[in-house]
Coordinates of C-alpha atoms in Angstrom, one line a residue:
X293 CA -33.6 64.6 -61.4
X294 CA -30.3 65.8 -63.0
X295 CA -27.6 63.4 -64.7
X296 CA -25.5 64.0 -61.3
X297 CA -28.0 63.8 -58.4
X298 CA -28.5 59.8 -60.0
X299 CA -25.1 59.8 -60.0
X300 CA -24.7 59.9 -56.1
X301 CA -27.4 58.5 -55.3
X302 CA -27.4 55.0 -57.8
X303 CA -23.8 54.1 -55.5
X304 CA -25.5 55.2 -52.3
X305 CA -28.7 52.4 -53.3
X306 CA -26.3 49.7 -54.3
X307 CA -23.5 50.4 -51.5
X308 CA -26.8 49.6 -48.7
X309 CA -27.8 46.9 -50.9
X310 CA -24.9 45.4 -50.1
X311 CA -24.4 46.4 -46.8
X312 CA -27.9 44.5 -45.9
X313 CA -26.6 41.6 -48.6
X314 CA -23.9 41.0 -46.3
X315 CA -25.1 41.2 -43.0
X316 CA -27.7 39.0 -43.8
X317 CA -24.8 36.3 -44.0
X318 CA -23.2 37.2 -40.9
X319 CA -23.0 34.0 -38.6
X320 CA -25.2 34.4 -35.6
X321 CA -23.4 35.6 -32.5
X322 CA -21.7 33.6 -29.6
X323 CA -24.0 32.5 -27.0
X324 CA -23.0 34.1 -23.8
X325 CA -22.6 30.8 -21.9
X326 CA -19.7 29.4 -23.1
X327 CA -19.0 26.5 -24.9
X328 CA -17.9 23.2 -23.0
X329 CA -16.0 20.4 -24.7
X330 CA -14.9 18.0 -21.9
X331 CA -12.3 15.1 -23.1
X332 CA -12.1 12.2 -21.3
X333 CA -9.5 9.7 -21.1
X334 CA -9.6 6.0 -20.0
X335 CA -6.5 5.3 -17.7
X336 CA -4.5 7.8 -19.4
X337 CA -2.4 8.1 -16.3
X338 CA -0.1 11.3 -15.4
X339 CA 3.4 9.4 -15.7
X340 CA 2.5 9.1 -19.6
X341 CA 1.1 13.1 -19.9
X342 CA 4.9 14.9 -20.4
X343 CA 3.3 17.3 -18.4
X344 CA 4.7 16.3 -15.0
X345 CA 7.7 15.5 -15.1
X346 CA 9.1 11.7 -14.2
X347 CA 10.9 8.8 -16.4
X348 CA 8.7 9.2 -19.3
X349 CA 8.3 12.8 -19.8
X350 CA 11.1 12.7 -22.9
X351 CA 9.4 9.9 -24.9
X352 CA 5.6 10.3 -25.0
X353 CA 4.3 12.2 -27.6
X354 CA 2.8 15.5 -26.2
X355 CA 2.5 17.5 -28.6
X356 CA -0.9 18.7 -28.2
X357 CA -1.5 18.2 -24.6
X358 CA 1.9 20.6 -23.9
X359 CA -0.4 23.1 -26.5
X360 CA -3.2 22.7 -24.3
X361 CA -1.0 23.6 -20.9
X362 CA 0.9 26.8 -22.7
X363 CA -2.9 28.3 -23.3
X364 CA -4.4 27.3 -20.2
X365 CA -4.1 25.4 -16.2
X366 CA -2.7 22.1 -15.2
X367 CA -3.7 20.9 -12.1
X368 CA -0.6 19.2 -10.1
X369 CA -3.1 17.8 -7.6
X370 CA -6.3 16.3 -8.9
X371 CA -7.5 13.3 -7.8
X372 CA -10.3 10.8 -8.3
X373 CA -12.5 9.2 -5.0
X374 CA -12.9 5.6 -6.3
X375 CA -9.9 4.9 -8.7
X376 CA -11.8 2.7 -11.3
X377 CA -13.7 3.7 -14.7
X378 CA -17.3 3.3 -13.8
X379 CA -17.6 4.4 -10.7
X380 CA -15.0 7.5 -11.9
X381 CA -17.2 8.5 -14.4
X382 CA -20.3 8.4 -12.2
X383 CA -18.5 11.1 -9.7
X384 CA -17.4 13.1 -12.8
X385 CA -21.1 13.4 -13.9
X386 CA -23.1 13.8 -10.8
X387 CA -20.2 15.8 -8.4
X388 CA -20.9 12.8 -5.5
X389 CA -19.2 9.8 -3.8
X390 CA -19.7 6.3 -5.1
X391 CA -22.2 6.1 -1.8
X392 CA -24.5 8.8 -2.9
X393 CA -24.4 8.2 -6.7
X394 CA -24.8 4.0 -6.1
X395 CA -22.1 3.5 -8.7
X396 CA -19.7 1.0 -6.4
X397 CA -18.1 -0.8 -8.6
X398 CA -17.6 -2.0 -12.8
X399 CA -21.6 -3.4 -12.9
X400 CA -24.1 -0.5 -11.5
X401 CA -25.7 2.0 -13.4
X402 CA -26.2 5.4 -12.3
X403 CA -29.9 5.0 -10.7
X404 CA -32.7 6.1 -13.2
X405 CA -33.7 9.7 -12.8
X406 CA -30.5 10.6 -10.8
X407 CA -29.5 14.1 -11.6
X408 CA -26.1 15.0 -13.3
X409 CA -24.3 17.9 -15.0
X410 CA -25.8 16.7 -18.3
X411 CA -29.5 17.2 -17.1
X412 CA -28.6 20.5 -15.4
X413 CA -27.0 22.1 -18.3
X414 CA -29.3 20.8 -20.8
X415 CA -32.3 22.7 -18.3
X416 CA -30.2 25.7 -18.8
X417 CA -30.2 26.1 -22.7
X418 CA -27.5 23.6 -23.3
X419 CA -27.2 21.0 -25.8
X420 CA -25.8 17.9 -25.1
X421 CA -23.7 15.3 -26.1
X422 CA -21.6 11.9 -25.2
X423 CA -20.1 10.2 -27.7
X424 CA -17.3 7.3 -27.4
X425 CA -16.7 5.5 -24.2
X426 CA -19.8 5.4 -21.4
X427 CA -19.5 2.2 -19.3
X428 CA -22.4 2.8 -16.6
X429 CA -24.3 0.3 -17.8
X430 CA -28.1 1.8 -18.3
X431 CA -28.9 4.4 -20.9
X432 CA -27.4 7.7 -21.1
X433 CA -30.0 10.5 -19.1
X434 CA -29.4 14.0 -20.1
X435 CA -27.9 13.7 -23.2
X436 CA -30.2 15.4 -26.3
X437 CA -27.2 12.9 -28.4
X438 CA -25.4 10.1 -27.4
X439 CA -23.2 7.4 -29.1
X440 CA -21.2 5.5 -27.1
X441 CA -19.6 2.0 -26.7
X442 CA -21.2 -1.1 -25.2
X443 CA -19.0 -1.5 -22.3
X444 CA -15.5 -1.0 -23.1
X445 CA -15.8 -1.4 -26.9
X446 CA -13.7 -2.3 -29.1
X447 CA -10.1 -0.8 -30.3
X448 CA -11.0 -1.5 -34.6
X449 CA -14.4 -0.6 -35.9
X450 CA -15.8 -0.5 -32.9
X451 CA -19.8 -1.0 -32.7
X452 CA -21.6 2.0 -31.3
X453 CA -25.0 2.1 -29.8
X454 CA -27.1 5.5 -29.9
X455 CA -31.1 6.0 -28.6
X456 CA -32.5 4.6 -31.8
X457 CA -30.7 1.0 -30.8
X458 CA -29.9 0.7 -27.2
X459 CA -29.7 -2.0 -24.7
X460 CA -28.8 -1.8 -21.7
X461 CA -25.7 -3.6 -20.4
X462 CA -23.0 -4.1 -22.9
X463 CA -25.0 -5.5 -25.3
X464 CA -23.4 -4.5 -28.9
X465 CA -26.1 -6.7 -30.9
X466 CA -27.9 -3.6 -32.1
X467 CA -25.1 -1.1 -32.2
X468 CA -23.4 0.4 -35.7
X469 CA -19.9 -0.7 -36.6
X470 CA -17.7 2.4 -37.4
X471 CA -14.6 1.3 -39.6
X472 CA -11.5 2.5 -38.0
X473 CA -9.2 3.3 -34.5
X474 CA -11.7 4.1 -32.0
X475 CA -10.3 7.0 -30.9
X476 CA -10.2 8.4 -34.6
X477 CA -13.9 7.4 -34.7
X478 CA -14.8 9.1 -31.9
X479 CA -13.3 12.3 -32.7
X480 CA -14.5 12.3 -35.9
X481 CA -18.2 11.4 -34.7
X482 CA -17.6 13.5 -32.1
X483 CA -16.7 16.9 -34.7
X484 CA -19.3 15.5 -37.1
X485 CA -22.0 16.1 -34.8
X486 CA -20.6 19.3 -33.5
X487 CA -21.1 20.8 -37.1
X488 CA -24.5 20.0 -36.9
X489 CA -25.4 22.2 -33.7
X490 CA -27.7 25.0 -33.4
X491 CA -25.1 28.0 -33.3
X492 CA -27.3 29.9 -31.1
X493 CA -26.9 27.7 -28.2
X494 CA -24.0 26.8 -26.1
X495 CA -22.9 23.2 -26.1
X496 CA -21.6 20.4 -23.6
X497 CA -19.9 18.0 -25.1
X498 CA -17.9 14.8 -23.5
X499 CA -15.7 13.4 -26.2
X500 CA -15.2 9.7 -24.2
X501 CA -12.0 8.2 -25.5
X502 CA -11.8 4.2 -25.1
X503 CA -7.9 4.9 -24.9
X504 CA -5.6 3.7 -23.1
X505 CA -7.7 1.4 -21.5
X506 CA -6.0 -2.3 -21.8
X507 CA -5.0 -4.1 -24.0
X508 CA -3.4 -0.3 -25.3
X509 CA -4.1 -1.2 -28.7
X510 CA -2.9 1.8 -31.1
X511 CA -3.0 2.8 -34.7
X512 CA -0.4 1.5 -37.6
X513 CA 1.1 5.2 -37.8
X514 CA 2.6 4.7 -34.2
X515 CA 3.4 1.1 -34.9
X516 CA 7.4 1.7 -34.9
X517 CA 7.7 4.4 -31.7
X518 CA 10.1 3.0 -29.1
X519 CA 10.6 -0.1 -31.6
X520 CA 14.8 0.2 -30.9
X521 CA 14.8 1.7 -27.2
X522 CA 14.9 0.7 -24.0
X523 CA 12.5 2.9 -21.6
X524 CA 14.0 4.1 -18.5
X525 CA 12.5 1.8 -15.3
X526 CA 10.7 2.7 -12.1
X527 CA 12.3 3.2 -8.7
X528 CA 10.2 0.3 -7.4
X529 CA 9.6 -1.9 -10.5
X530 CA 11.6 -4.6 -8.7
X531 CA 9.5 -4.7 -5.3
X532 CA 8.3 -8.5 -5.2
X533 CA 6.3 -8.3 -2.2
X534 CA 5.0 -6.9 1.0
X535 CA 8.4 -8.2 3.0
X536 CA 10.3 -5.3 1.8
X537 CA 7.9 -1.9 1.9
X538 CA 5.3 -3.4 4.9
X539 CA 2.6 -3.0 2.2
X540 CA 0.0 -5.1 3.8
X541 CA -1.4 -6.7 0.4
X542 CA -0.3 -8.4 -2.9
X543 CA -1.5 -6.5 -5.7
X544 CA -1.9 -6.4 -9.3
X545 CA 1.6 -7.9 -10.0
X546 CA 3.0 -7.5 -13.8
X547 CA 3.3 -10.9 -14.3
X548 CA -0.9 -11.2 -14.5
X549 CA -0.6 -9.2 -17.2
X550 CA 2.3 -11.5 -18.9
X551 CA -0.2 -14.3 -18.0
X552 CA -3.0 -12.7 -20.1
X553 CA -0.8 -12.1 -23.0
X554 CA -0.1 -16.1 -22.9
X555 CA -3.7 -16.6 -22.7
X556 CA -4.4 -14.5 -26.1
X557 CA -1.5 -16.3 -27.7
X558 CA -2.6 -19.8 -27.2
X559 CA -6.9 -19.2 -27.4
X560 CA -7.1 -16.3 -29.9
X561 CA -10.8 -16.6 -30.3
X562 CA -11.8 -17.6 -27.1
X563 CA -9.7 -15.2 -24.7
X564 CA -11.5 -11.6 -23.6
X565 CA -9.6 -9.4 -25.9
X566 CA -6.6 -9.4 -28.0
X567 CA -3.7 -7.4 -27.3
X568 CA -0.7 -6.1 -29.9
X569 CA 2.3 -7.4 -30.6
X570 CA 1.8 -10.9 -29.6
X571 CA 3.5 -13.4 -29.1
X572 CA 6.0 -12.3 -26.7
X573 CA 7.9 -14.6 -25.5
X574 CA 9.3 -14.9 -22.0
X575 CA 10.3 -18.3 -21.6
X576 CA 14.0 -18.7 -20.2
X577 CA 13.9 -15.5 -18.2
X578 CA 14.7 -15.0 -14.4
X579 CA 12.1 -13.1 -12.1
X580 CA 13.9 -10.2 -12.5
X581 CA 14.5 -10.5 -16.3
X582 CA 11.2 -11.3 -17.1
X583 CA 9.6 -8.5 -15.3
X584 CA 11.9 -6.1 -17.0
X585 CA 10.7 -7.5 -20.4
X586 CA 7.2 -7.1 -19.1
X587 CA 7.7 -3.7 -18.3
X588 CA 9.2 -2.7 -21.8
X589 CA 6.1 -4.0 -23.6
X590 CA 3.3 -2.4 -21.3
X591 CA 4.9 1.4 -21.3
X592 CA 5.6 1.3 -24.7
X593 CA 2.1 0.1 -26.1
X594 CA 0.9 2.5 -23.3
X595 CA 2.7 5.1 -24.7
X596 CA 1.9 4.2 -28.2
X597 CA -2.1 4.3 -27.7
X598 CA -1.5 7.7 -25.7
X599 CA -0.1 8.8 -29.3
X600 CA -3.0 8.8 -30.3
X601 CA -4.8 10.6 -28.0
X602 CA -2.7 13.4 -28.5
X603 CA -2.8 13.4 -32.3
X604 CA -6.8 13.4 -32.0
X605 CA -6.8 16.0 -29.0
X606 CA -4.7 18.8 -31.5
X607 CA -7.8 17.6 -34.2
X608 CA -10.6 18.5 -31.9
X609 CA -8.6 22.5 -31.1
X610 CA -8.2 22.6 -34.5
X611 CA -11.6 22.5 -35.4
X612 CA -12.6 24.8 -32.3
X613 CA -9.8 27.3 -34.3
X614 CA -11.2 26.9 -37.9
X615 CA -14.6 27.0 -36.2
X616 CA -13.9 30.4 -34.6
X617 CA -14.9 29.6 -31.7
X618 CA -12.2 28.5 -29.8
X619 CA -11.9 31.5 -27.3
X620 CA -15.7 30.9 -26.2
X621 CA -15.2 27.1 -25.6
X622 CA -13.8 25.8 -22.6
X623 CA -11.8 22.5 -23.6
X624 CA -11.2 20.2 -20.0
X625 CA -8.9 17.1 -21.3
X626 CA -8.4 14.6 -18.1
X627 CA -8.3 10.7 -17.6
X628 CA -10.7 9.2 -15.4
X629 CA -7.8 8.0 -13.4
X630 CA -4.4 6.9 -12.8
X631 CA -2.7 3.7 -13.9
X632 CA 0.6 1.9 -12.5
X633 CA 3.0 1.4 -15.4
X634 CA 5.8 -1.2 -13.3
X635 CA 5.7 0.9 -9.9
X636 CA 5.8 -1.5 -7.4
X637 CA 5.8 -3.9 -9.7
X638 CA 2.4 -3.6 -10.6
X639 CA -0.3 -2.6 -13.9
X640 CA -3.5 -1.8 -13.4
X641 CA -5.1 1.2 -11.3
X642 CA -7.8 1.0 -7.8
X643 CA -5.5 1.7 -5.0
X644 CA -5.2 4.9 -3.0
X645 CA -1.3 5.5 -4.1
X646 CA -0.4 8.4 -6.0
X647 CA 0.0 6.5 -9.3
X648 CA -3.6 5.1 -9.6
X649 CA -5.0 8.5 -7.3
X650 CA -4.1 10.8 -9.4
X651 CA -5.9 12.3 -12.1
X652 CA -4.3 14.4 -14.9
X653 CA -5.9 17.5 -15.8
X654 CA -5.6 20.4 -17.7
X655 CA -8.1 23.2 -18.6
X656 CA -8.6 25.9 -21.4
X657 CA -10.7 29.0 -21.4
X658 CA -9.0 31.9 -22.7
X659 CA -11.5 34.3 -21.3
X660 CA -10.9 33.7 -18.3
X661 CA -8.1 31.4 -17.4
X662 CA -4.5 32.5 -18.0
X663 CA -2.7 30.0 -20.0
X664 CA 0.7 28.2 -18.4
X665 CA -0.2 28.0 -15.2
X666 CA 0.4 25.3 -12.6
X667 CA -2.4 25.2 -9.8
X668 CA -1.4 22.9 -6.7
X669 CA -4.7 22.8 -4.8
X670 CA -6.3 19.4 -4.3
X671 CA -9.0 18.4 -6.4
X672 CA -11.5 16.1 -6.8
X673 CA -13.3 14.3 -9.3
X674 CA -16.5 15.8 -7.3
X675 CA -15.7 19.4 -8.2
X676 CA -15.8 18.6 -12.2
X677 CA -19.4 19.4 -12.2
X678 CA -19.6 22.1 -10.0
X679 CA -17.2 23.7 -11.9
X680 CA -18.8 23.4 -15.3
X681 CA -22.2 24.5 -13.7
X682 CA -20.5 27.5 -12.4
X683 CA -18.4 28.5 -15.9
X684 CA -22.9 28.0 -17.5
X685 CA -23.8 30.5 -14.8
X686 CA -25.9 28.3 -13.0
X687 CA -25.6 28.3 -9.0
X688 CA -24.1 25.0 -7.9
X689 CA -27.2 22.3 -7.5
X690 CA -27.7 21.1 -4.1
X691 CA -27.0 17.7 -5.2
X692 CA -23.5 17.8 -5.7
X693 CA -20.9 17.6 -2.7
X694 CA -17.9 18.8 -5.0
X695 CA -17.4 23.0 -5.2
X696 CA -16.3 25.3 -8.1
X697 CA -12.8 25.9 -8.4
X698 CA -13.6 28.2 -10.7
X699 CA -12.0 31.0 -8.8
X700 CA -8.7 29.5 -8.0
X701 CA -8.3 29.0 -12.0
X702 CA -8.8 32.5 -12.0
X703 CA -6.2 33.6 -9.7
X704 CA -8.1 34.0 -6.7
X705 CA -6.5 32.1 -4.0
X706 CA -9.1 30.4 -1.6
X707 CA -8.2 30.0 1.8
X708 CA -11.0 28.1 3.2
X709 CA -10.2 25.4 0.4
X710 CA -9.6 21.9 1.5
X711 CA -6.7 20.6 2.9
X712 CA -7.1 17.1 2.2
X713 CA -9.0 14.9 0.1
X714 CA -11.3 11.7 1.3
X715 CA -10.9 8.5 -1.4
X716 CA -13.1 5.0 -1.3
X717 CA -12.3 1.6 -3.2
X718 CA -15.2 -0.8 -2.9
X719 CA -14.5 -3.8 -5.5
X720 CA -12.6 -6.0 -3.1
X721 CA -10.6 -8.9 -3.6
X722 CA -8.0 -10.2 -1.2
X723 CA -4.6 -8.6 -3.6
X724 CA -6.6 -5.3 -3.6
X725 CA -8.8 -4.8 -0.6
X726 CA -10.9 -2.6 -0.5
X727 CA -10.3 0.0 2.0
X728 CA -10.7 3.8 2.3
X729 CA -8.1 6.5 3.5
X730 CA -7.1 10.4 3.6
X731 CA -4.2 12.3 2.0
X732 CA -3.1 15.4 2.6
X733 CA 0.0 17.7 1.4
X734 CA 2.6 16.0 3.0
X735 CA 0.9 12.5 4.7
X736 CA -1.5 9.2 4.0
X737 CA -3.3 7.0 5.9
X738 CA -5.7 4.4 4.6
X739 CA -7.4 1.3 6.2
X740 CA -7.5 -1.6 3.8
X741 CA -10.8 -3.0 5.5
X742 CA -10.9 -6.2 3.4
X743 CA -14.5 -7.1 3.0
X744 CA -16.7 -7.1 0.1
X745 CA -20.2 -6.1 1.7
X746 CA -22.1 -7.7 -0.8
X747 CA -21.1 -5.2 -4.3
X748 CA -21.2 -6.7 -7.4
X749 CA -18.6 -8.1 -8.6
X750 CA -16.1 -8.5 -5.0
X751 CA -14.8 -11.4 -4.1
X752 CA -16.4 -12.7 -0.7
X753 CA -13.3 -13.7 0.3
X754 CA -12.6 -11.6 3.0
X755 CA -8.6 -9.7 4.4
X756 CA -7.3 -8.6 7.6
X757 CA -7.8 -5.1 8.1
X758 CA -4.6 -3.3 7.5
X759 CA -3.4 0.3 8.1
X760 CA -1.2 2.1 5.9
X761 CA 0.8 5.6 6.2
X762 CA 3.0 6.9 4.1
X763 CA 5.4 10.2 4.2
X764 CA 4.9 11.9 1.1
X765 CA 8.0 14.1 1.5
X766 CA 10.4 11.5 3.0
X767 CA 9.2 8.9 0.5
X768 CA 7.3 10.0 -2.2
X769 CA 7.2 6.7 -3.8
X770 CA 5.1 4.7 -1.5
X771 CA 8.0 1.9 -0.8
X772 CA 8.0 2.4 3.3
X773 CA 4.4 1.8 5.4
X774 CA 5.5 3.6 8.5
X775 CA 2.3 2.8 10.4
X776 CA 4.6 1.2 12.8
X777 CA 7.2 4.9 13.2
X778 CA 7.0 6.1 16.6
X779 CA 7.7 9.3 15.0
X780 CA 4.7 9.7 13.1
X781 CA 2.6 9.0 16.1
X782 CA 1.2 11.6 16.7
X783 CA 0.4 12.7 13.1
X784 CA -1.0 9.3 12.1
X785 CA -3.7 9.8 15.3
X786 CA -4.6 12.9 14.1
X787 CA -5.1 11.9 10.2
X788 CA -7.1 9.1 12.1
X789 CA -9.6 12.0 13.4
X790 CA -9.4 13.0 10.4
X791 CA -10.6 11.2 8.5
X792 CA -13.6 10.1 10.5
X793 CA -14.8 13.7 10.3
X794 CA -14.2 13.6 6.2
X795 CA -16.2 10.0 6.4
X796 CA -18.9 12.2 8.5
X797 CA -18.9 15.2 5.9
X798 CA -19.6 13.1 2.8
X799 CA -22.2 11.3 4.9
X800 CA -20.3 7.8 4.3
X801 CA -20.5 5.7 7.7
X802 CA -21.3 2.4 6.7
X803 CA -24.2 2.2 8.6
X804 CA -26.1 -0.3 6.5
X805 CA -22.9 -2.8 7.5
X806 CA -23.0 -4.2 11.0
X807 CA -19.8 -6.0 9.8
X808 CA -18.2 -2.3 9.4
X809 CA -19.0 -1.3 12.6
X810 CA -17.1 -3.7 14.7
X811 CA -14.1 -2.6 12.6
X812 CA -14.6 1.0 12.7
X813 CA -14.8 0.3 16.9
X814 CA -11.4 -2.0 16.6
X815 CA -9.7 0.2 14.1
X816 CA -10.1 3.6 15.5
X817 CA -9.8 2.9 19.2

């Protein structure tokens, strides 16, 4: 062979050499299922989101969460069908009511071998993940991984309980402290164990943030937000009582929550949890004072602990970015419901009005879903799973009652969509009974029943059954029960057909409770 012909050839040999050299490092490619990492907020209630407008939307900090809406959907009309964490998070899994799915109230586990989204996507070539906050009691089914609190954990170092230690209940004895703020922790756990994943597979993860679940603890860094200002106040922050509005209960009135924080002041060690910024002093105040100072401390720790669920939400797409795989993952960041902040002079969440119904959402898939848009459809907490089961490929299991909204993300209008939405609250207690109702676009009509029908943790102590109505349009804030209106007539006997057929579709007729029967004959005669 001539000097030349090993001339040409000896750069040809090494050129493929390294052609093959390099290939053989080429990451493996995407699975064609994509990704799913589904964040999950405790309470983290619209009015504190920036994202729909309302008192707050110029001083929370959004930075992240208006990132998240720019690249992809924000639903304006989600909603959840029992408006408390357990049984929230039992619909979210499985796609059913608190009646199918046996999760009534704050003490029931999901029953064992009861299929979810977890199970279904992990028999599909998923793997599968929770870690942070889990609160149904028994152990986690589905999950190849999970690492979650023992009930609702703790804000600092929070103990952490995976297979290799569990207990049921909320048992922490056996569980692994993790120094820090919990909802640092548990995106850091949370990326941690994403860098450990086959690459091959697609993944479902739920990152389960503890935040802003009460007492709305939040990291030093946010320690001085809203230290000098004075936060604009609710419409209805000074209703007092049901004398004004013809709401036919009490409820969870501010001052309870002033109450606690004197509790943790005086019995550090022995009251239930331990809340920032204590003491705050109230002493010398009139009602309408002190419930104005009430107000000021509860939206602005809220607000602060939301911080921080922003701050750890742009972590989790910046990983999905230096990852490269951000455009095969879907990322779903929602609460598991709403949460009154002073309206009608209350804190907490359970009740059918729009505060506590309403569940945030927003969604990101940039295959698919065009970013910035605003999707008014109604919702449910049910139609989480179908949804995720659809985006896998998988044909929607017979077990959920939810449906796919996939196609409406898409841009694909569904007329035969619902036109109202069914909700149930079954932890009663006489200054929030339990009741069920229906809301549509414009109207809502609930039936605060008032009994506890033997759930765990209800108060026997029976109410009055009570209808509600309200007129959406006419008063959007829920301060007028027009049951009474001759005008709305009509309407409200309608809705009350109504929602006996929705009661009838979901398969939730109290027959198991003679004691509902003889209201149902009373209340829809």
């Amino acid at each position: 062979m001539t000097f030349i012909a090993k001339t040409k050839i000896l750069p040809f040999i090494f050129g493929l050499a390294v052609l093959v050299s390099c290939k053989s490092k080429v990451e493996p490619e995407e699975p064609s299922q994509p990704n799913i990492l589904f964040i999950l907020s405790d309470d983290h209630t619209s009015q504190t989101w920036g994202l729909y407008g309302g008192i707050l939307q110029d001083y929370v900090q959004n930075e992240n969460l208006e990132r998240l809406a720019r690249e992809g959907a924000v639903l304006n009309n989600a909603f959840c069908t029992n408006s408390i964490c357990t049984p929230s998070r039992g619909a979210i899994l499985t796609g059913q009511y608190s009646h199918v799915n046996q999760v009534y109230t704050l003490s029931e586990p999901l029953p064992k071998g009861h299929p979810n989204i977890a199970k279904t996507l992990s028999a599909n070539g998923y793997q599968t993940a929770i870690i942070g906050k889990w609160h149904l009691v028994g152990k986690p089914e589905g999950f190849d991984y999970f690492n979650v609190l023992p009930g609702q954990g703790l804000y600092w170092n929070p103990i952490m309980k995976t297979d290799e230690d569990w207990v049921d209940g909320y048992d922490s004895t056996k569980g692994t402290v993790h120094e820090g703020f919990s909802t640092d922790v548990i995106t850091d756990l949370t990326i941690s164990h994403l860098e450990q994943r086959d690459t091959e597979k697609p993944f479902l993860m739920f990152c389960n943030f503890k935040a802003t679940h009460e007492p709305f603890e939040y990291p030093k860094r946010f320690a001085h937000l809203y230290e000098n200002e004075e936060i604009p106040e609710p419409e209805s922050l000074l209703d007092f009582g049901k004398e004004t509005t013809g709401r036919t209960f009490e409820g969870q009135i501010l001052e309870r929550l002033a109450d606690r924080w004197e509790g943790a002041t005086k019995n550090p060690d022995l009251f239930w949890t331990q809340y920032p910024g204590l003491p705050y002093p109230l002493d010398g105040l009139d009602s309408i004072q002190k419930r104005k100072k009430i107000y000021q401390k509860l939206v602005k720790d809220f607000m602060r602990c939301g911080a921080a669920i922003d701050d750890n939400i742009g972590k989790l797409l910046d990983w999905l970015e230096e990852e490269g795989i951000a455009d095969n993952t879907i990322v779903v960041y929602t609460a598991d419901q709403g949460y009154f902040l002073g309206e009608h002079g209350f804190f907490d969440k359970r009740l059918i009005y729009e505060e506590s119904l309403r569940m945030p959402f927003v969604i990101r898939y940039p295959k698919k879903i065009k970013g910035g848009q605003r999707i008014d459809d109604i919702i449910l907490n049910i139609d989480f799973a179908p949804l995720l089961a659809d985006y896998a490929g998988i044909e929607k299991p017979a077990y959920m009652q939810g449906e796919s909204f996939r196609p409406i993300l898409e841009g694909q209008p569904q007329e035969d969509w619902r036109k109202q939405m069914y909700y149930r609250y079954w932890l009663h207690n006489p200054v929030r009974p339990a009741h069920f109702g229906i809301r549509n676009d414009r109207y809502k009509l609930a039936l605060f029943y008032g009994q506890d029908l033997g759930k765990k943790g209800t108060t026997p102590e029976s109410t009055e059954p009570q209808w509600e109505f309200y007129d959406l349009q006419e008063d959007p804030t829920e301060i007028r029960n027009a049951i009474a209106d001759e005008k709305y007539a009509a309407i409200i006997s309608e809705m009350k057909d109504e929602l006996l057929r929705e009661r009838a579709k979901y398969g939730d007729l109290d027959e198991d409770y003679p004691v509902m029967q003889e209201i149902l004959t009373t209340a829809f005669e």
